Coordinates of C-alpha atoms in Angstrom, one line a residue:
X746 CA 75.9 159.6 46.3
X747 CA 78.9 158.2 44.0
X748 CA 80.7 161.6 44.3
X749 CA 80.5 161.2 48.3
X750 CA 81.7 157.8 48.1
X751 CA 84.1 158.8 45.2
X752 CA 85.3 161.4 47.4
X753 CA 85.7 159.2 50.9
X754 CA 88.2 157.5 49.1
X755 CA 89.7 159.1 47.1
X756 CA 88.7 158.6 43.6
X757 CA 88.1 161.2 40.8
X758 CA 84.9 160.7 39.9
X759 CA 85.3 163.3 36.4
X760 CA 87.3 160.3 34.9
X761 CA 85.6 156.9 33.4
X762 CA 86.9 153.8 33.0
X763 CA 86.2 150.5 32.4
X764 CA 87.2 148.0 35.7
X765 CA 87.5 144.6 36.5
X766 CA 83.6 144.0 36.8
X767 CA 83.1 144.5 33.3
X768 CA 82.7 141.1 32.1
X769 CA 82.2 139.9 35.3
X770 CA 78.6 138.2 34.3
X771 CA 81.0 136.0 31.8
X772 CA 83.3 134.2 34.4
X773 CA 82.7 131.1 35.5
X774 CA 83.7 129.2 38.9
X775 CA 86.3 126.1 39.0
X776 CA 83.4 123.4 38.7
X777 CA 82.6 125.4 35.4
X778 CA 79.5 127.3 36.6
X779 CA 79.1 130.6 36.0
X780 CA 79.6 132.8 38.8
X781 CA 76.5 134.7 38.4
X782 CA 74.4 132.2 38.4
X783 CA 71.0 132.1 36.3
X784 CA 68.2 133.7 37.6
X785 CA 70.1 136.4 39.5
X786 CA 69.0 140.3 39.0
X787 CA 71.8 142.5 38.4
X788 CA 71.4 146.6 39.0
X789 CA 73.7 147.8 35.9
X790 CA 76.0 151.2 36.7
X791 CA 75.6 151.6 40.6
X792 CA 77.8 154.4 40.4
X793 CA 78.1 155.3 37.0
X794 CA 75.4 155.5 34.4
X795 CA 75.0 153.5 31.3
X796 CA 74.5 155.6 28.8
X797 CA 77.2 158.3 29.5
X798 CA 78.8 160.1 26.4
X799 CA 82.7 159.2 27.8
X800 CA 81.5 155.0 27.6
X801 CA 80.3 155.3 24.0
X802 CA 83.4 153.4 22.7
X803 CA 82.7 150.4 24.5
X804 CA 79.2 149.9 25.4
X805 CA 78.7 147.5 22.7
X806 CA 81.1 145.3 24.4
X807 CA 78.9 145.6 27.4
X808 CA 75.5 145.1 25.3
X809 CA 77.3 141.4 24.4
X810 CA 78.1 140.6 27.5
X811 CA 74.2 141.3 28.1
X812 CA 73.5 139.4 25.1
X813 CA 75.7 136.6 26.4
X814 CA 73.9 135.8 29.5
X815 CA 70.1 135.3 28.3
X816 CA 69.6 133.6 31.4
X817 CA 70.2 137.0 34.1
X818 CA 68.2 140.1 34.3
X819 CA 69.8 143.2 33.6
X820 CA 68.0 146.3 35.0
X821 CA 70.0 149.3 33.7
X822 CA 69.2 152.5 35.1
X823 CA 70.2 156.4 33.7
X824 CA 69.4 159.8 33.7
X825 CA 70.4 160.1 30.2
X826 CA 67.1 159.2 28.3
X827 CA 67.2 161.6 25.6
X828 CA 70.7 159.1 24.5
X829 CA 68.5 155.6 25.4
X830 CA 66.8 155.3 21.8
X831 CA 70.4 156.3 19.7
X832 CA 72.3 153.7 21.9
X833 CA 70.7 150.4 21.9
X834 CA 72.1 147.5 20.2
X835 CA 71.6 146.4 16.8
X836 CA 69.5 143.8 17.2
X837 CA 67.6 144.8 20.0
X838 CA 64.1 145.1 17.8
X839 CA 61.3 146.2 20.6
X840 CA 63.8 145.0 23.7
X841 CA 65.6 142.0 25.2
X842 CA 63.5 139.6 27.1
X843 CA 66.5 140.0 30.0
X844 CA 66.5 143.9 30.4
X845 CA 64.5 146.5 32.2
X846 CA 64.9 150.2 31.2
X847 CA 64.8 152.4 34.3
X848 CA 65.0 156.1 34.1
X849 CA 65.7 158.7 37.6
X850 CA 62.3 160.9 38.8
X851 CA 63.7 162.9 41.7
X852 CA 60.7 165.7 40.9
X853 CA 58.1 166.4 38.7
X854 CA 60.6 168.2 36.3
X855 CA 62.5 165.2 35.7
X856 CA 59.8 162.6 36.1
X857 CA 58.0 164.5 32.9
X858 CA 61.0 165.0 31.2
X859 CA 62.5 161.6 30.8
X860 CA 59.4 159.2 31.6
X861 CA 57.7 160.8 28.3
X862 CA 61.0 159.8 26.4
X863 CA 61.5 156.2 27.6
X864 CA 57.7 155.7 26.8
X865 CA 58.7 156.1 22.9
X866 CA 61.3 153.9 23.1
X867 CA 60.7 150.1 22.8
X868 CA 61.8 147.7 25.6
X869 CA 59.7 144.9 27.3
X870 CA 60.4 146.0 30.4
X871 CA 59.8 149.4 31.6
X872 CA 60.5 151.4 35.6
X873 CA 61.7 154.4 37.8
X874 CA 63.6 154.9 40.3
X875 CA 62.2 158.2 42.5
X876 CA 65.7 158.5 44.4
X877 CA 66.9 160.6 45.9
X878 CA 62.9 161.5 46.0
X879 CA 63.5 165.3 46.7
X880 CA 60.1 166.3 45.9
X881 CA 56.6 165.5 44.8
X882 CA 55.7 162.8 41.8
X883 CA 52.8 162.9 40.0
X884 CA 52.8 159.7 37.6
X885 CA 49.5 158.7 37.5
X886 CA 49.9 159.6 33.5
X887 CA 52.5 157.1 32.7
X888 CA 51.5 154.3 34.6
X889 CA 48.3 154.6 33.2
X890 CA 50.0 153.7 30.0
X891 CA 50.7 150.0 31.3
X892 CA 54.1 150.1 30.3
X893 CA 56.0 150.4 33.7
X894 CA 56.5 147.7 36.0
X895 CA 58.1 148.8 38.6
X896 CA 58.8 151.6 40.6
X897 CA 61.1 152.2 43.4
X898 CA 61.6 155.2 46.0
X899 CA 63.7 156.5 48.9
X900 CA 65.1 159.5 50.5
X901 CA 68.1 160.9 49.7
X902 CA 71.7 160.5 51.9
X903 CA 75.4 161.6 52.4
X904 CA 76.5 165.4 52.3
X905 CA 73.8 168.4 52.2
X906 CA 70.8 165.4 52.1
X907 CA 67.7 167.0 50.9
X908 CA 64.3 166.1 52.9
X909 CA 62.0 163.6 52.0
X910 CA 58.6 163.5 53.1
X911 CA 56.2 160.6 53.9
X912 CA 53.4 162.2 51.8
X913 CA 55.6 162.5 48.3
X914 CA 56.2 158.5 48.9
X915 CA 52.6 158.0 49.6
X916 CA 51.3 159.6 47.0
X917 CA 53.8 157.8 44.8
X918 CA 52.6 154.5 46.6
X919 CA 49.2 155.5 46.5
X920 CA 49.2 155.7 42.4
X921 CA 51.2 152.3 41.8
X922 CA 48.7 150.6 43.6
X923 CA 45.8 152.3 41.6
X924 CA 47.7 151.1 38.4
X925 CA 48.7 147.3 39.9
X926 CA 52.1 148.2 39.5
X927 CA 55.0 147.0 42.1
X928 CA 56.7 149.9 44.3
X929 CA 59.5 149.4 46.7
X930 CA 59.8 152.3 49.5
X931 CA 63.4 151.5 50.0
X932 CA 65.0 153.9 52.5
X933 CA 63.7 157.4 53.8
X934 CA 67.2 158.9 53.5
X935 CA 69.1 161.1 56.2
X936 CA 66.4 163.5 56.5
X937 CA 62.7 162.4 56.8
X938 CA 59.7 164.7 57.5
X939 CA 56.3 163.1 58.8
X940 CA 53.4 165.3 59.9
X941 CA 55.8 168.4 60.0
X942 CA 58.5 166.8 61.8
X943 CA 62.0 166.5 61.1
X944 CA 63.9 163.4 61.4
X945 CA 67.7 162.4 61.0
X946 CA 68.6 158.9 60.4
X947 CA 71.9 159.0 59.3
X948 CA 72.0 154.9 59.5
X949 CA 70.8 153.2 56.4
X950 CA 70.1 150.2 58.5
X951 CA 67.2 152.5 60.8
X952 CA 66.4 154.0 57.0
X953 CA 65.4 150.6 55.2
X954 CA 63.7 149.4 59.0
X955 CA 61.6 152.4 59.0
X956 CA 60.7 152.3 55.1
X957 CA 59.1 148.8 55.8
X958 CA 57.1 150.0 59.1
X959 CA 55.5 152.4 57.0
X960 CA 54.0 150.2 54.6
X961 CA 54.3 151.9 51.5
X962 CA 55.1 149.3 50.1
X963 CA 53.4 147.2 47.8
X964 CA 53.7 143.7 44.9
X965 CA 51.4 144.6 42.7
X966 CA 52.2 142.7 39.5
X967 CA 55.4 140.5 39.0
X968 CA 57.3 141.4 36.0
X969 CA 57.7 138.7 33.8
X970 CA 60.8 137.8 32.2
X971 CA 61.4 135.1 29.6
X972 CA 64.9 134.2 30.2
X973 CA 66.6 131.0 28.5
X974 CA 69.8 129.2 29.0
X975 CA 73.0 130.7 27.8
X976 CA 74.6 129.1 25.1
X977 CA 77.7 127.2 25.8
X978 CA 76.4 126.3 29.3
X979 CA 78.3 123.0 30.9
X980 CA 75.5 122.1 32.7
X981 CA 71.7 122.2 33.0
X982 CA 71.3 124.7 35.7
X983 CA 67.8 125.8 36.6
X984 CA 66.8 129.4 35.9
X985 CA 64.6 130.9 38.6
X986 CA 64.5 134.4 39.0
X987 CA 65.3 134.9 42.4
X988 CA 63.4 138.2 42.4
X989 CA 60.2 136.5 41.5
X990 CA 58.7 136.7 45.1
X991 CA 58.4 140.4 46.8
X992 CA 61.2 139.9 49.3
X993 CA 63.1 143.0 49.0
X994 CA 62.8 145.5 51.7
X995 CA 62.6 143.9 54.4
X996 CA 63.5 146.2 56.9
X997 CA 66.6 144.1 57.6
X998 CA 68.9 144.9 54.6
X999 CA 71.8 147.4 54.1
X1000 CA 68.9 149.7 53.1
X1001 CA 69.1 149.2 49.1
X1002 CA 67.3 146.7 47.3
X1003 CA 70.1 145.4 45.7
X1004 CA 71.5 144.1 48.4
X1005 CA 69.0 142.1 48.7
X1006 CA 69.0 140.8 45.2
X1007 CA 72.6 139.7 44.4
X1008 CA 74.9 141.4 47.2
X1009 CA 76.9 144.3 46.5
X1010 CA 80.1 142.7 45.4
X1011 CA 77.8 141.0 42.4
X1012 CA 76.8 144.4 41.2
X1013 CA 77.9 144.5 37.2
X1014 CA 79.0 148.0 36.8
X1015 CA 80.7 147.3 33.7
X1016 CA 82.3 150.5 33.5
X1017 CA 82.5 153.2 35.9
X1018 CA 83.1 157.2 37.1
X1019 CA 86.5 157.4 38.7
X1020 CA 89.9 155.5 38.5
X1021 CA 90.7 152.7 41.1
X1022 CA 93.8 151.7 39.5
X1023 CA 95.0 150.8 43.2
X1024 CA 91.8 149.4 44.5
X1025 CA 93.3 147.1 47.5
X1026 CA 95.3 150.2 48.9
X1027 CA 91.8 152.5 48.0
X1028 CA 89.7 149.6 50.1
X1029 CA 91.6 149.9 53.1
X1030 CA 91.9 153.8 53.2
X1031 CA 87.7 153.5 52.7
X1032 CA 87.2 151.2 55.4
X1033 CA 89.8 153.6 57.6
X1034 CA 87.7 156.3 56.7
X1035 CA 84.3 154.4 57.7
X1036 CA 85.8 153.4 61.2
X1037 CA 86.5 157.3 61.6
X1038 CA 83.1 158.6 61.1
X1039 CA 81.2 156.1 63.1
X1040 CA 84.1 156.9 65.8
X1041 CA 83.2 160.9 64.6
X1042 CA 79.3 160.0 65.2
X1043 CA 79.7 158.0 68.7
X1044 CA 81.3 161.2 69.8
X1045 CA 79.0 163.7 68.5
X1046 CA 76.4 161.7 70.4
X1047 CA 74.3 161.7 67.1
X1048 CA 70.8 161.3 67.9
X1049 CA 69.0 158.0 65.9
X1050 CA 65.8 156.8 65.5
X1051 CA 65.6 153.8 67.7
X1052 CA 62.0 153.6 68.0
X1053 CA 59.7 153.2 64.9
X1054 CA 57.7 156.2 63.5
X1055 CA 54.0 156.2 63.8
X1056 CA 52.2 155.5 60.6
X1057 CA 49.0 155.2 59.9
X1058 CA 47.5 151.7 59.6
X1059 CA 46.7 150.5 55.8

């Protein structure tokens, strides 16, 4: 999805670069408080990913920053697991009490080929993400293990959207509950097929309402995390993890998770794929470009989903 986005406004998406989010979990407010207050779950490389080769040279800036705030989950999540064990931080022993480790599982080919290497690497917390989910997951193996805490799925969206069906997220549903372990059906993506039919739901708002309906999803247990204040804090603020509860995907939320965590302009990406070395001018052309489409789609007289899909009952 970031080379759609990327693209819509205008950004090359072959270059990386650090931006201005980078130590973002640092700053503090004018009364002193940090701006990311403690407690708060941050989704690490939205659109980039954290272990690419071209960010060697300053991820251990970003692993102190990490280090820095003892008090904030960081769930970082990449495709690159074969460069996961080779890139972690001096110190980090069998993991930081602060991080989760989450790998991609689109299919069965990628599920077996980087879930079996994050199991040999040492972290205290442990998930996947099946998104875009583009076909059939069998993980029964690895969450057998007990090392994965969380799992989250959804369809997949923008240009040439591959389907997702209902019975790949079941199945994947279906397992994590066997195994106690929390799964998030977060979106069904543009193209959903249920009982052999095709539906489109280009909006992410009818994507995250219709994941909820279909009650895939499920608590299972809460990972626990261990945080502690960050040193050189001005004040005694309270840590509570504001994740703790099974609030996300509600069927009311921009249809991602993180939304519902910290809001999108919290999102530490720390460094990124593509240059937005004019970022005001780049917002406005984006939000031009967003007024276009749903102009494009009004006209096209695209169909939606205004109705919710039948499911069966759980």
């Amino acid at each position: 999805y970031m080379y759609f986005l990327d693209r819509m406004r205008g950004i090359d998406t072959s270059k990386v670069s650090r931006n201005a989010n980078f130590d973002m979990p640092l700053k503090r407010g004018r009364d002193g408080r940090f701006k990311v207050t403690p407690g708060m779950e941050l989704l690490v490389g939205l659109s980039t990913d954290f272990f690419v080769e071209e960010a060697d040279a300053w991820r251990d800036e970003a692993w102190a920053v990490i280090r820095k705030r003892p008090d904030v989950v960081f769930r970082i999540l990449t495709k690159r697991a074969g460069r996961i064990h080779d890139h972690l931080p001096a110190d980090w022993g069998d993991g930081y009490e602060n991080v989760m480790l989450q790998v991609t599982t689109e299919n069965q080919t990628r599920a077996d080929e980087r879930l079996s290497v994050l199991l040999d690497v040492p972290a205290k917390h442990k998930g996947f993400m099946a998104a875009p989910l583009i076909g059939p997951v069998d993980a029964e193996r690895y969450l057998a293990t007990g090392q994965f805490e969380q799992v989250l799925c959804g369809g997949e969206n923008y240009d040439g959207a591959r389907p997702c069906h209902y019975e790949w997220a079941k199945g994947l549903s279906d397992q994590c509950r066997r195994h106690n372990v929390m799964f998030d059906f977060i979106e069904t993506g543009t193209v959903f097929v249920k009982d052999g039919k095709e539906y489109r739901i280009p909006d992410k708002r009818v994507q995250s309402r219709q994941a909820y309906l279909s009650g895939l999803s499920f608590q299972g247990r809460i990972p626990q995390y261990k945080l502690r204040p960050a040193e050189g804090s001005l004040f005694d603020e309270p840590i509570a993890l504001r994740t703790g509860e099974f609030r996300v995907n509600r069927g009311v939320g921009l249809g991602h998770p993180i939304f519902d965590m910290c809001g999108f302009a919290q999102c530490f990406q720390g460094f990124r794929r593509g240059s937005d070395s004019s970022a005001q001018f780049q917002t406005m052309k984006f939000h031009r470009i967003i007024v276009k489409i749903v102009v494009r789609l009004k006209q096209c007289r695209v169909k939606q989903v205004r109705r919710p899909l039948q499911y069966p009952a759980f």
